[in-house]
Tab-separated table of C-alpha atoms in Angstrom:
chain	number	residue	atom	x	y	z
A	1128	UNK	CA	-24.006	-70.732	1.580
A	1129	UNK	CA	-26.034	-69.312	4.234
A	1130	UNK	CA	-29.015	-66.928	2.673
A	1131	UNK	CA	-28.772	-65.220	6.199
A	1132	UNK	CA	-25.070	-64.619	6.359
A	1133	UNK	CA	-23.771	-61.023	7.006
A	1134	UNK	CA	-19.880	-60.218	6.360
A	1135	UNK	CA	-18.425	-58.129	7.985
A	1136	UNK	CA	-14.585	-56.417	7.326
A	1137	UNK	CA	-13.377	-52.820	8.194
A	1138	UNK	CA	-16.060	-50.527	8.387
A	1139	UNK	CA	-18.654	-52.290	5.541
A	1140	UNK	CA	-20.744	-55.343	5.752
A	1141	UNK	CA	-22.808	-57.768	2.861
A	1142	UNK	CA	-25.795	-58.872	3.471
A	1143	UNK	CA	-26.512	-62.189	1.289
A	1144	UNK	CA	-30.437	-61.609	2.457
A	1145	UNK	CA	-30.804	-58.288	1.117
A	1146	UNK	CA	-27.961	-57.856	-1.679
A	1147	UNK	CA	-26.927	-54.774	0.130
A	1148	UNK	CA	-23.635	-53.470	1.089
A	1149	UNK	CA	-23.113	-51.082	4.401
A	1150	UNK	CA	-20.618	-48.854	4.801
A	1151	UNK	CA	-21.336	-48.221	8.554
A	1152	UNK	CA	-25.351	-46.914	8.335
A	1153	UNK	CA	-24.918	-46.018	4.700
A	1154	UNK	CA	-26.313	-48.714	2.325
A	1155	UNK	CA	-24.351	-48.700	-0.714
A	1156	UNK	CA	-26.343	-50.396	-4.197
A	1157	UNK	CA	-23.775	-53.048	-5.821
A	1158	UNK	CA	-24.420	-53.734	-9.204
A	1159	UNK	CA	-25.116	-57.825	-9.739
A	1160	UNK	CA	-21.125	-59.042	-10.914
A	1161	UNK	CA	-19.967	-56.246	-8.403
A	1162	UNK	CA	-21.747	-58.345	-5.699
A	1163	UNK	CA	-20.721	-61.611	-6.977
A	1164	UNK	CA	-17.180	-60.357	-7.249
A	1165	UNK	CA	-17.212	-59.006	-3.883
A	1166	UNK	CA	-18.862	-61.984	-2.432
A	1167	UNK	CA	-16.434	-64.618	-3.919
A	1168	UNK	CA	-13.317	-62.377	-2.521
A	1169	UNK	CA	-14.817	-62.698	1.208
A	1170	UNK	CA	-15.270	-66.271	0.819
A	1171	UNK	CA	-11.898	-66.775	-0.204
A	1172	UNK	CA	-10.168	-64.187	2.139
A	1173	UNK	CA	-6.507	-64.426	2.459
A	1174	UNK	CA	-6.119	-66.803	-0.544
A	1175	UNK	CA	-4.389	-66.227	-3.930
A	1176	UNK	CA	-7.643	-66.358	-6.186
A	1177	UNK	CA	-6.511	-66.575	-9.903
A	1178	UNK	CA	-8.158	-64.617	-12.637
A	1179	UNK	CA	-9.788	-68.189	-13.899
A	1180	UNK	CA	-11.676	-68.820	-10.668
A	1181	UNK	CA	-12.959	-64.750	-10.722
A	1182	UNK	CA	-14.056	-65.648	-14.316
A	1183	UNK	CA	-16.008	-69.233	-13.394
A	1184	UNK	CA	-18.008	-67.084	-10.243
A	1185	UNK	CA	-18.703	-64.072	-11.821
A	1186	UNK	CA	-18.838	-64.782	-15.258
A	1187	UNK	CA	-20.561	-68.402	-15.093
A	1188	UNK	CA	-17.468	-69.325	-17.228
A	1189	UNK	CA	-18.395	-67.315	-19.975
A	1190	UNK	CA	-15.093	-66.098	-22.279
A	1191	UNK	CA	-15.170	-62.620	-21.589
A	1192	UNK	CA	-11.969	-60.366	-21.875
A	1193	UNK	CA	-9.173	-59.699	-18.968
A	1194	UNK	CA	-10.123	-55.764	-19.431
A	1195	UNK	CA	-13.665	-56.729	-18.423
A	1196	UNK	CA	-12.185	-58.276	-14.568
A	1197	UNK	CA	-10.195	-55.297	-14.358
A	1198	UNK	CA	-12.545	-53.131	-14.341
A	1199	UNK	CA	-14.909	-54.416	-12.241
A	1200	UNK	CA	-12.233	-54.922	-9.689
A	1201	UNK	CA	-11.785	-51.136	-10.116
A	1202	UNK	CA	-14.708	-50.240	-9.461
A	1203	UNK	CA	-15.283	-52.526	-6.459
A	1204	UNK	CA	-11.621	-50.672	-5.296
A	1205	UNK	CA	-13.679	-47.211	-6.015
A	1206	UNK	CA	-16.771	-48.243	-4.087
A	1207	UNK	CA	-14.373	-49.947	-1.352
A	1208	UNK	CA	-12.705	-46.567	-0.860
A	1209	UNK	CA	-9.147	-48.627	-1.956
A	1210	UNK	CA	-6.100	-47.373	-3.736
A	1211	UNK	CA	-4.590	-49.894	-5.431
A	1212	UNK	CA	-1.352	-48.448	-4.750
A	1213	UNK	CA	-1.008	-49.161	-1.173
A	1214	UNK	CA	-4.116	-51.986	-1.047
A	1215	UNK	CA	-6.678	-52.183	2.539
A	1216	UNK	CA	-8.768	-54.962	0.622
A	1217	UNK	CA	-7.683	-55.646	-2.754
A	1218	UNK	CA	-4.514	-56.650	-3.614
A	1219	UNK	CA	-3.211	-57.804	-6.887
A	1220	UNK	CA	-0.555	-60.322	-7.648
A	1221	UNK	CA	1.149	-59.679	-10.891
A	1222	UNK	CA	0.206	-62.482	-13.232
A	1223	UNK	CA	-1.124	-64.586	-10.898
A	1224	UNK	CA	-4.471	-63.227	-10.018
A	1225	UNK	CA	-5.866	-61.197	-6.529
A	1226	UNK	CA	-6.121	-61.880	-2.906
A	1227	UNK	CA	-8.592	-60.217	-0.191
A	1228	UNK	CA	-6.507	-58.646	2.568
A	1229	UNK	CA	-8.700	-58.069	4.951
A	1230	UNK	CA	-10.013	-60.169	8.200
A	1231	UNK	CA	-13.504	-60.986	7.350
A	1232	UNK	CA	-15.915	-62.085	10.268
A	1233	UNK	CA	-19.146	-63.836	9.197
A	1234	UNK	CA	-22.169	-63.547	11.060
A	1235	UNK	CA	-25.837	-65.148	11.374
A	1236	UNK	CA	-28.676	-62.569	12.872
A	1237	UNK	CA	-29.673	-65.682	15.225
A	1238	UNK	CA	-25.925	-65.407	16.324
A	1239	UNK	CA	-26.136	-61.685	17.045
A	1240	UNK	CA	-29.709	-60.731	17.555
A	1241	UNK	CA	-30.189	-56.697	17.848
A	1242	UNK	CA	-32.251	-56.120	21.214
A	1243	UNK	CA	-34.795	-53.922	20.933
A	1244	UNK	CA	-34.930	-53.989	17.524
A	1245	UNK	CA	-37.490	-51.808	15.553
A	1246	UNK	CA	-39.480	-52.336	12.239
A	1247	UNK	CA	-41.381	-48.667	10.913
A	1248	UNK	CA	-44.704	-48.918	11.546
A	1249	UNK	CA	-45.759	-45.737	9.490
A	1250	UNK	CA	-46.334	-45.341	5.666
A	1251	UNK	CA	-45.153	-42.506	4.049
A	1252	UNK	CA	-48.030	-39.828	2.888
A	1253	UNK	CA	-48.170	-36.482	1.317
A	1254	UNK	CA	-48.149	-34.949	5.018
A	1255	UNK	CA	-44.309	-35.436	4.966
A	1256	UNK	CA	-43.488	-33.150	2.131
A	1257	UNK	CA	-44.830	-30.573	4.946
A	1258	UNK	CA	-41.994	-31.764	7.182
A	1259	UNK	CA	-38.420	-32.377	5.360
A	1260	UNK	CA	-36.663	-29.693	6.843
A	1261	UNK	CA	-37.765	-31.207	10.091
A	1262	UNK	CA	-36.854	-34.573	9.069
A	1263	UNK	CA	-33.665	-34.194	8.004
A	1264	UNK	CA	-32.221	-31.957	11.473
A	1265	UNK	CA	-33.493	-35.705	12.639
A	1266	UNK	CA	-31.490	-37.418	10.533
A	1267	UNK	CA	-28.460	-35.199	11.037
A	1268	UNK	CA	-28.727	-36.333	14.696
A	1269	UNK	CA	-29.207	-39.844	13.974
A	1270	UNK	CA	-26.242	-39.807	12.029
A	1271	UNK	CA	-24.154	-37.828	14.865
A	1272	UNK	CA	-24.959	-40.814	16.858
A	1273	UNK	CA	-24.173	-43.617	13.963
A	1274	UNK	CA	-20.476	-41.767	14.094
A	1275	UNK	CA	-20.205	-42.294	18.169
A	1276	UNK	CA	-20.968	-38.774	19.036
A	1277	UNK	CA	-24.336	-39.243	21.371
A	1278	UNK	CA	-26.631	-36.854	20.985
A	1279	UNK	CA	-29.745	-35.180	22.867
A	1280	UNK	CA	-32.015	-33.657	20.807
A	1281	UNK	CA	-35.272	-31.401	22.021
A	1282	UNK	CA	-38.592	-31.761	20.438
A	1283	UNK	CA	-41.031	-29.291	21.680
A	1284	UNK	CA	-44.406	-27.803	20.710
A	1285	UNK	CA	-48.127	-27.595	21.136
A	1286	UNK	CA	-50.413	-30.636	21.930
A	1287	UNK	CA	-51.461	-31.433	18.400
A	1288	UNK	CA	-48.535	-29.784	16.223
A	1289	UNK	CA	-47.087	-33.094	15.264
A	1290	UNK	CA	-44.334	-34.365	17.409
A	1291	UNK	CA	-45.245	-38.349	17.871
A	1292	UNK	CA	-46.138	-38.833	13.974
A	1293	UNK	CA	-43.097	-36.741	13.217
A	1294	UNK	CA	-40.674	-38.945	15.011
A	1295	UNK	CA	-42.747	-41.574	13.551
A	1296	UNK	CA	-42.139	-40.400	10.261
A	1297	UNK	CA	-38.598	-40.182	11.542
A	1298	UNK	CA	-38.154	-43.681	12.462
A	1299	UNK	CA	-39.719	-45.005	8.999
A	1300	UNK	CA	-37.040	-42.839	6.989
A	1301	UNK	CA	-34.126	-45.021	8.668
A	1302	UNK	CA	-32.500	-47.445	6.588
A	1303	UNK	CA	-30.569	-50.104	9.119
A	1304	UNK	CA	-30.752	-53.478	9.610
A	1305	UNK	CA	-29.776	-53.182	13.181
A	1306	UNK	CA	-32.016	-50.319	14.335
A	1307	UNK	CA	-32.756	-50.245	18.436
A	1308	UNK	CA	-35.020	-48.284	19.917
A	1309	UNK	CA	-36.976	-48.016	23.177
A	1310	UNK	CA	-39.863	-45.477	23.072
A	1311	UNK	CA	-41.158	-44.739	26.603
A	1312	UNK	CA	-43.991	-42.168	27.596
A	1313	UNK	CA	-44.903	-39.795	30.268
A	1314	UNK	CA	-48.224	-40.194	31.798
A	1315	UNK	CA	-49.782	-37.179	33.921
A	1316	UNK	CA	-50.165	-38.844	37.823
A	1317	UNK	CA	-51.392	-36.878	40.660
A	1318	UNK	CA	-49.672	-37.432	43.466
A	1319	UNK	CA	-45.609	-38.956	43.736
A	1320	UNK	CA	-44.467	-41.861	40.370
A	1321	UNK	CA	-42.239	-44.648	41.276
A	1322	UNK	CA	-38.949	-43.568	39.670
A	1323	UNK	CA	-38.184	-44.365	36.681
A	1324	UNK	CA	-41.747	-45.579	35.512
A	1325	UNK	CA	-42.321	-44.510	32.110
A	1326	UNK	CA	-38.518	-46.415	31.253
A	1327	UNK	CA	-39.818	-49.305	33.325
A	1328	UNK	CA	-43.102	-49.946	31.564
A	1329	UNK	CA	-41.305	-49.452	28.034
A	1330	UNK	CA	-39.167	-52.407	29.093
A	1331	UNK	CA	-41.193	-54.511	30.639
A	1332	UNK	CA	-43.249	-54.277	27.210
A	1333	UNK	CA	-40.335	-54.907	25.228
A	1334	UNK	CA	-39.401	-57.979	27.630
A	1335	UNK	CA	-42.439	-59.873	27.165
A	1336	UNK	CA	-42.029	-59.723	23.575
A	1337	UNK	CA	-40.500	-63.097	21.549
A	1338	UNK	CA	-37.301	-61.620	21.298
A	1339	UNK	CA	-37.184	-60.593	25.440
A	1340	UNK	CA	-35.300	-63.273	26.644
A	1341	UNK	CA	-32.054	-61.488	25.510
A	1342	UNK	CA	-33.192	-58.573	26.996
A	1343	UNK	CA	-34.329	-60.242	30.184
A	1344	UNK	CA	-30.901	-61.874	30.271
A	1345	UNK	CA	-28.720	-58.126	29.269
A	1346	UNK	CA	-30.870	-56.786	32.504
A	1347	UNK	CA	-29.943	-59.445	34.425
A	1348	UNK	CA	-25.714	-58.896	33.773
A	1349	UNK	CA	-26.332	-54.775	33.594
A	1350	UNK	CA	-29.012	-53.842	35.491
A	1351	UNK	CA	-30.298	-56.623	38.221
A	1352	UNK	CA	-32.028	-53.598	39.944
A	1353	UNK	CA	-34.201	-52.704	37.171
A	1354	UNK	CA	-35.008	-56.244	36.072
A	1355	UNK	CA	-36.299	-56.518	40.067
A	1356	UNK	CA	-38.313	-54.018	39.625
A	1357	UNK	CA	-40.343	-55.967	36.797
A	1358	UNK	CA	-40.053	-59.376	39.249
A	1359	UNK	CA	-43.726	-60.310	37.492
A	1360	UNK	CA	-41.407	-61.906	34.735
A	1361	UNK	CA	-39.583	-63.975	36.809
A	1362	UNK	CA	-39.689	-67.020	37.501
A	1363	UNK	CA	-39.858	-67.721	41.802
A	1364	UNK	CA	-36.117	-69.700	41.014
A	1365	UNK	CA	-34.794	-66.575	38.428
A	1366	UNK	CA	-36.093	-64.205	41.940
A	1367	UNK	CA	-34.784	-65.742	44.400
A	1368	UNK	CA	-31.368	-65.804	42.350
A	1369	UNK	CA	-31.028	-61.956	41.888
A	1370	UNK	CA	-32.494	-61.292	45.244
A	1371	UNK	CA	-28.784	-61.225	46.420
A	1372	UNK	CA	-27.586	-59.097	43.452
A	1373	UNK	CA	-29.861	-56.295	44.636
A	1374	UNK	CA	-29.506	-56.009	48.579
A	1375	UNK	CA	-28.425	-52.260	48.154
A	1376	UNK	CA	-31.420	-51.333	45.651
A	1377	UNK	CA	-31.965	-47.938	45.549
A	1378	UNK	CA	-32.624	-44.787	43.241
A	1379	UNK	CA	-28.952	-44.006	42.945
A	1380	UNK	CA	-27.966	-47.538	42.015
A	1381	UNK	CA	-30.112	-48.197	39.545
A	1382	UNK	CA	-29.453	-44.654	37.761
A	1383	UNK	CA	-25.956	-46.064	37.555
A	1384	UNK	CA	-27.293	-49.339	35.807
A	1385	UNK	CA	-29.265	-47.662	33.614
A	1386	UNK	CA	-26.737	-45.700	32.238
A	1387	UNK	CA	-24.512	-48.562	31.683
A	1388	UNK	CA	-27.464	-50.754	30.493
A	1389	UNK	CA	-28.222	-48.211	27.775
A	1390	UNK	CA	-24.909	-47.054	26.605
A	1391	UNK	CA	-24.149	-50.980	26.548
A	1392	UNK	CA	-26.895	-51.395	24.349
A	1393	UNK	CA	-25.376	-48.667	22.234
A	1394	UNK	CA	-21.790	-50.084	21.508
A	1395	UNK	CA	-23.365	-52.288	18.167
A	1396	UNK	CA	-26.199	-50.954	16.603
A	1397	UNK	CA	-27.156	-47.361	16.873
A	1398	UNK	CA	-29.265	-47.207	20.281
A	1399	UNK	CA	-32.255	-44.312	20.200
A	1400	UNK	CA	-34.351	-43.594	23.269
A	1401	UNK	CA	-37.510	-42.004	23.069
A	1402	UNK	CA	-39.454	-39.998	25.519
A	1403	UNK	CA	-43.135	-39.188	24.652
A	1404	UNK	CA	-44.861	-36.851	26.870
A	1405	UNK	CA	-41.530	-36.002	29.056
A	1406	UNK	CA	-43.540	-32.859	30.802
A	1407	UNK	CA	-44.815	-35.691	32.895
A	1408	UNK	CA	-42.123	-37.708	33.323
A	1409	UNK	CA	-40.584	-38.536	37.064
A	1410	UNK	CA	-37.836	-36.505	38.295
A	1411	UNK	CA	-35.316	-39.718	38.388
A	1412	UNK	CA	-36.632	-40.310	34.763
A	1413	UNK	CA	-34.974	-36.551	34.124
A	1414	UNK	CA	-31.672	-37.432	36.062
A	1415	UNK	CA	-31.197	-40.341	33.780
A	1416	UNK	CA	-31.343	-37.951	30.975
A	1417	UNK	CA	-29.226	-35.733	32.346
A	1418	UNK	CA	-26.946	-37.988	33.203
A	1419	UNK	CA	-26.582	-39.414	29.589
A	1420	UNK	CA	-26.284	-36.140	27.705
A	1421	UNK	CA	-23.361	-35.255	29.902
A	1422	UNK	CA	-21.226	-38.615	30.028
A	1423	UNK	CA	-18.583	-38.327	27.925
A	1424	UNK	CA	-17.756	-42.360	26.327
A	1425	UNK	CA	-18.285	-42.824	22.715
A	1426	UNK	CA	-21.903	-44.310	22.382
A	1427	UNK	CA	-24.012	-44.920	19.049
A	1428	UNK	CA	-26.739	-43.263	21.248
A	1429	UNK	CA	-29.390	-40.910	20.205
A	1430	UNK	CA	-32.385	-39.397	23.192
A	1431	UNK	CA	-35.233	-37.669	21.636
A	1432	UNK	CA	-36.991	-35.559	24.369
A	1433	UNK	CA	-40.491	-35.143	23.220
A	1434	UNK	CA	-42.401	-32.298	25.754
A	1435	UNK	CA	-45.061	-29.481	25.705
A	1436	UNK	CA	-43.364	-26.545	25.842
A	1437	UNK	CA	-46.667	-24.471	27.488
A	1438	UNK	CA	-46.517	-27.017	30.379
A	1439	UNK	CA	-45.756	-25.144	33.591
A	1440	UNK	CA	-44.902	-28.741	36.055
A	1441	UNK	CA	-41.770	-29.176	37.585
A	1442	UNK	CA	-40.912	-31.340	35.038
A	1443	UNK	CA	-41.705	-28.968	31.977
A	1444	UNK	CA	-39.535	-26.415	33.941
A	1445	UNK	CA	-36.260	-28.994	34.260
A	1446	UNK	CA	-36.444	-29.954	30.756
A	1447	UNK	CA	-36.166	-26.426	29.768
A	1448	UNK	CA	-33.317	-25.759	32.027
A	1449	UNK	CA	-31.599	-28.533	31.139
A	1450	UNK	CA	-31.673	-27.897	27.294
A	1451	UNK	CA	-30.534	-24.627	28.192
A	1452	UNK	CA	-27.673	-26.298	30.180
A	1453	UNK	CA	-26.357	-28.132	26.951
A	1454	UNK	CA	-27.205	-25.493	24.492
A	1455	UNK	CA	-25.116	-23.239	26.059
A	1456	UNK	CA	-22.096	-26.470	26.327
A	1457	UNK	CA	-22.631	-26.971	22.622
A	1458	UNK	CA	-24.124	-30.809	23.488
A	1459	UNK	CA	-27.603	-30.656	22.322
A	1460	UNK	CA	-30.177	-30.311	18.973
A	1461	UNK	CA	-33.582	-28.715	19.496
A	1462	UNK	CA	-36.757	-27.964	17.236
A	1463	UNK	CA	-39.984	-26.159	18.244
A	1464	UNK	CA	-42.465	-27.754	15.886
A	1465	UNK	CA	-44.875	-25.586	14.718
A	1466	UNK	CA	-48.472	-26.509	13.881
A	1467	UNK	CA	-49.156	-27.101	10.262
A	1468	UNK	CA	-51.897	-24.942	8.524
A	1469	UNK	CA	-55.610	-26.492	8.915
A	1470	UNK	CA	-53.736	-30.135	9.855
A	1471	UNK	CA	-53.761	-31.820	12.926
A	1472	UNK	CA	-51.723	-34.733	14.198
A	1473	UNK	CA	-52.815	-36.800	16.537
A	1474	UNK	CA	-50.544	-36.542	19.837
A	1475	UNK	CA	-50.597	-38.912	22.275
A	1476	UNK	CA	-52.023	-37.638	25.893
């Protein structure tokens, strides 16, 4: 058996690495013979499995009584969500033992590698106490995204009240294997930004990472236009290639990759874009935003909009009219973070 293996049927998954069960981003706890039990019914999917065989794997062939393999099956039904009535998983066969219903799909992380995947890189401290209520209108949004239902969501406040180590602390609190998440930030220019830089230099970043030849290659088939635009990573045989792919590059074009790219990116694992420091962000930057919070299509996607809210750029002044846009539409989350008493985060720019 493969230590890495992940199974996969109707909305849960097992992880053999970690023990754990998932119903969608929920981890669910299995006690040990409810693992084993579980585990020995997705190996054997489809197939009459007699009571014998049950006792042998989860048992180690110890004599044990038939009430004891009833009710753990019972409880794996309870935990499973099953009635045993009118079976989804569990079925049993009267005298004869069970059988697995379900189509199982099993799956290796080198098979299906998670781009842009995220590990926390906060520890938790007593300053979060300070910030649960915060924390969890988060968490709400993350898990409005987890059920398909993107979601914008405003952070806004004061240099210094908090906002980067709160989504920090944020990020830590999220228990998922298959967490993505691109984090870009503005940076205050003088003078006209190439569109779309602060997403551009977030990706390039991520691209030059161990893991970026899956993302150079999802660029390629989604967004040639963008992956032009970081050409430095190319090989001169990869350039001249998608030199043809990109004869009509423009601002327009690649606002329609992007979108695509992202909500692509989205249809696995829950997606979340960051944006640090969006009162300096580029205008096309903005669009993109824009554009995502109103498209319609089911997406695991979550955009947290991270701004000044004293900022009086052109920028500042389009976030806020925006939010106001998709407050009024119902299509938004916001929080003005306030600064804590005598504590000061540090904020980035």
């Amino acid at each position: 058996m493969d230590q890495d293996s992940i199974y996969e049927f109707g909305t849960f998954r097992l992880e053999i690495a970690t023990y754990l069960l998932w119903e969608g981003e929920t981890p669910v706890n299995l006690p040990p013979k409810i693992y084993r039990l579980l585990l020995y019914f997705l190996q054997h999917a489809g197939q009459l499995i007699s009571r014998e065989e049950l006792f042998n794997a989860v048992w180690d062939g110890r004599i044990v009584d038939d009430s004891a393999l009833r009710l753990a099956v019972n409880s794996l039904r309870n935990i499973l969500q099953d009635d045993h009535k009118t079976p989804r998983f569990i079925s049993t066969v009267n005298r004869r033992g069970y059988r697995f219903l379900a189509d199982v799909a099993v799956n290796r992380p080198h098979d299906n590698v998670t781009l842009l995947h995220y590990q926390p890189k906060i520890e938790p401290s007593p300053a979060w106490i300070e910030r649960l209520s915060e924390l969890d209108l988060l968490q709400r949004a993350f898990h409005q995204a987890a059920r398909k239902e993107r979601c914008l969501f405003f952070l806004s406040g004061e240099r210094g009240a908090g906002k980067t180590t709160l989504i920090d602390m944020f990020l830590s609190r999220i228990i998922s294997p298959n967490l993505a998440v691109l984090r870009a930030r503005g940076v205050q220019l003088h003078g006209t930004a190439e569109p779309f830089l602060p997403l551009l230099e977030a990706l390039e970043r991520r691209c030059r990472e161990p893991s970026g030849k899956t993302l150079i290659e999802r660029l390629e088939q989604t967004a040639p236009t963008w992956l032009f635009q970081m050409s430095n990573l190319l090989s001169d045989d990869k350039l001249a290639a998608i030199i043809p792919k990109v004869s009509q590059n423009n601002t327009l074009r690649m606002l329609r990759e992007a979108a695509e790219f992202f909500e692509n990116l989205s249809t696995g694992s829950t997606f979340i874009l960051i944006i640090d420091n969006a009162q300096w962000v580029d205008q096309a930057t903005l669009d993109l935003i824009a554009l995502l919070a109103f498209r319609r299509s089911e997406a695991k996607l979550l955009i947290i909009v991270s701004y000044r809210l004293c900022e009086n750029g052109a920028a500042a002044q389009r976030i806020e009219k925006l939010r106001e846009e998709l407050h009024h539409r119902g299509l938004c989350q916001e929080l003005f973070l306030q600064r804590l008493a005598q504590v000061e985060f540090p904020e980035a720019g």
